[in-house]
Structures are given as C-alpha cells and as structure tokens.
Short mmCIF file of C-alpha atoms in Angstrom, two decimals:
data_model
loop_
_atom_site.label_atom_id
_atom_site.label_comp_id
_atom_site.label_asym_id
_atom_site.label_seq_id
_atom_site.Cartn_x
_atom_site.Cartn_y
_atom_site.Cartn_z
CA MET A 674 -13.70 9.98 -3.20
CA THR A 675 -12.98 6.99 -5.35
CA ASN A 676 -13.65 6.42 -9.02
CA LEU A 677 -14.88 3.51 -11.01
CA ARG A 678 -11.28 2.31 -12.04
CA GLN A 679 -9.95 2.89 -8.49
CA VAL A 680 -12.01 0.17 -6.50
CA PRO A 681 -11.59 -2.65 -8.76
CA ALA A 682 -7.76 -1.80 -9.28
CA LEU A 683 -7.10 -1.76 -5.57
CA ASN A 684 -9.23 -4.79 -4.90
CA MET A 685 -7.55 -6.73 -7.42
CA LYS A 686 -4.02 -5.54 -6.43
CA GLU A 687 -4.84 -6.48 -2.75
CA LYS A 688 -6.22 -10.03 -3.45
CA ARG A 689 -3.21 -10.63 -6.07
CA ARG A 690 -0.68 -9.92 -3.30
CA THR A 691 -2.74 -11.83 -0.75
CA LEU A 692 -2.45 -14.68 -2.95
CA GLY A 693 1.25 -14.21 -3.62
CA PHE A 694 0.80 -13.55 -7.44
CA SER A 695 3.10 -11.27 -9.28
CA GLN A 696 1.61 -9.19 -12.03
CA ALA A 697 3.12 -11.62 -14.43
CA LYS A 698 1.63 -14.54 -12.94
CA LEU A 699 -1.86 -12.98 -12.86
CA ALA A 700 -1.30 -12.02 -16.55
CA GLU A 701 -0.45 -15.61 -17.45
CA LYS A 702 -3.56 -16.92 -15.67
CA VAL A 703 -5.75 -14.61 -17.64
CA ASN A 704 -3.88 -14.67 -20.75
CA THR A 705 -2.68 -11.13 -21.22
CA ALA A 706 0.38 -9.14 -20.82
CA PRO A 707 1.92 -8.30 -17.45
CA THR A 708 1.89 -4.62 -18.48
CA TYR A 709 -1.92 -4.65 -19.27
CA ILE A 710 -2.47 -6.19 -15.48
CA ALA A 711 0.03 -3.08 -14.43
CA MET A 712 -2.30 -0.73 -16.47
CA ILE A 713 -5.25 -1.82 -14.68
CA GLU A 714 -3.83 -1.57 -11.08
CA LEU A 715 -2.46 1.89 -12.08
CA GLU A 716 -5.99 2.93 -13.20
CA LYS A 717 -4.62 3.81 -16.63
CA LYS A 718 -6.87 1.06 -18.42
CA PHE A 719 -10.11 -0.61 -17.36
CA PRO A 720 -10.82 -3.93 -18.36
CA SER A 721 -13.58 -5.52 -20.39
CA VAL A 722 -16.46 -7.74 -18.69
CA GLU A 723 -14.72 -10.78 -20.02
CA MET A 724 -11.40 -9.74 -18.69
CA LEU A 725 -12.97 -8.61 -15.28
CA GLU A 726 -14.43 -12.21 -15.17
CA ARG A 727 -11.18 -14.03 -15.96
CA ILE A 728 -9.23 -11.91 -13.37
CA ALA A 729 -11.81 -12.57 -10.76
CA GLU A 730 -11.75 -16.40 -11.25
CA ALA A 731 -7.79 -16.05 -11.33
CA LEU A 732 -8.25 -14.30 -7.87
CA GLN A 733 -10.65 -16.99 -6.67
CA MET A 734 -13.28 -14.23 -6.01
CA ASP A 735 -16.67 -13.22 -7.31
CA THR A 736 -16.55 -10.71 -9.85
CA THR A 737 -18.89 -8.39 -8.01
CA GLU A 738 -16.30 -8.34 -5.13
CA LEU A 739 -13.91 -6.27 -7.28
CA PHE A 740 -16.32 -3.40 -7.21
CA SER A 741 -16.99 -3.66 -3.28
CA ALA A 742 -15.66 -0.40 -1.65
CA GLU A 743 -16.18 -2.05 1.50
CA SER A 744 -13.46 -4.67 0.76
CA LEU A 745 -10.98 -1.98 -0.04
CA PRO A 746 -7.53 -3.02 0.64
CA ARG A 747 -6.49 -2.79 4.15
CA ASN A 748 -3.12 -1.12 2.98
CA SER A 749 -5.05 1.82 1.58
CA ILE A 750 -6.89 2.20 4.81
CA LYS A 751 -3.63 2.26 6.70
CA LYS A 752 -2.12 4.74 4.27
CA LEU A 753 -5.30 6.93 4.88
CA HIS A 754 -4.97 6.49 8.71
CA LYS A 755 -1.41 7.37 8.62
CA SER A 756 -1.81 10.33 6.71
CA ILE A 757 -4.55 11.81 8.99
CA LEU A 758 -2.05 11.12 11.87
CA ILE A 759 0.72 13.11 10.19
CA GLU A 760 -1.66 16.03 9.29
CA PHE A 761 -2.88 16.11 12.84
CA GLN A 762 0.80 16.08 14.30
CA LYS A 763 1.66 19.03 11.97
CA ILE A 764 -1.34 20.82 13.27
CA VAL A 765 -0.58 20.31 16.96
CA GLU A 766 3.09 21.12 16.32
CA ARG A 767 1.85 24.35 14.70
CA LYS A 768 -0.33 25.15 17.63
CA LEU A 769 2.43 24.53 20.21
CA LYS A 770 4.69 26.82 18.39
CA GLY A 771 2.25 29.57 18.52
CA LEU A 772 2.00 29.31 22.09
#
C-alpha cells in the first residue's frame, strides 16, 4: 500500500530521471537545496503546495500528475514484478525439495 508521501516522491523521481535531471539540477530549477529534493524523494519530507507547483513546472508536468498512482514509475512496477517472481521461485524450489 502506498502512502501520501510515496506516490509524489516516486513520480517526481521517475520524471526527473526521464528528463535527465540530477537532484542538483532540479533543485536549482526550483530554487531549493539538493538535499531537500533528496529528502522528498526518500519520503522524509513533504513539500508545500507552492514547492509542489514549482517542482511540477520544472518537470514539465501538471501538479496533479505528481499524485497519480496510475503513473507510478515503471521501475517500481518492475521491482515488484521481480520480487514476485523471486518469491514464486523460492516456493517452487521448496516444494520440489519436499518431493
């Protein structure tokens, strides 16, 4: 289950990477410290409405897109898929050992 900090953090990070922006470059565009961008992406801080608007503008997206669970990053979906496959493989191996 995702939390209110996770969805915008993941969407922001994915879009930033898609655009080829480092955290420092995004921070420069929105007039904040790179550590603050990192803290948002790590879900340690939650930006103000004004900062969300500046981030969205810098990332060339609508502010509401930051909160769209449907647009969660592909990397997160890939990681989830991989973890499911690994767990499935472990279950199959345990079953085969028990035969």
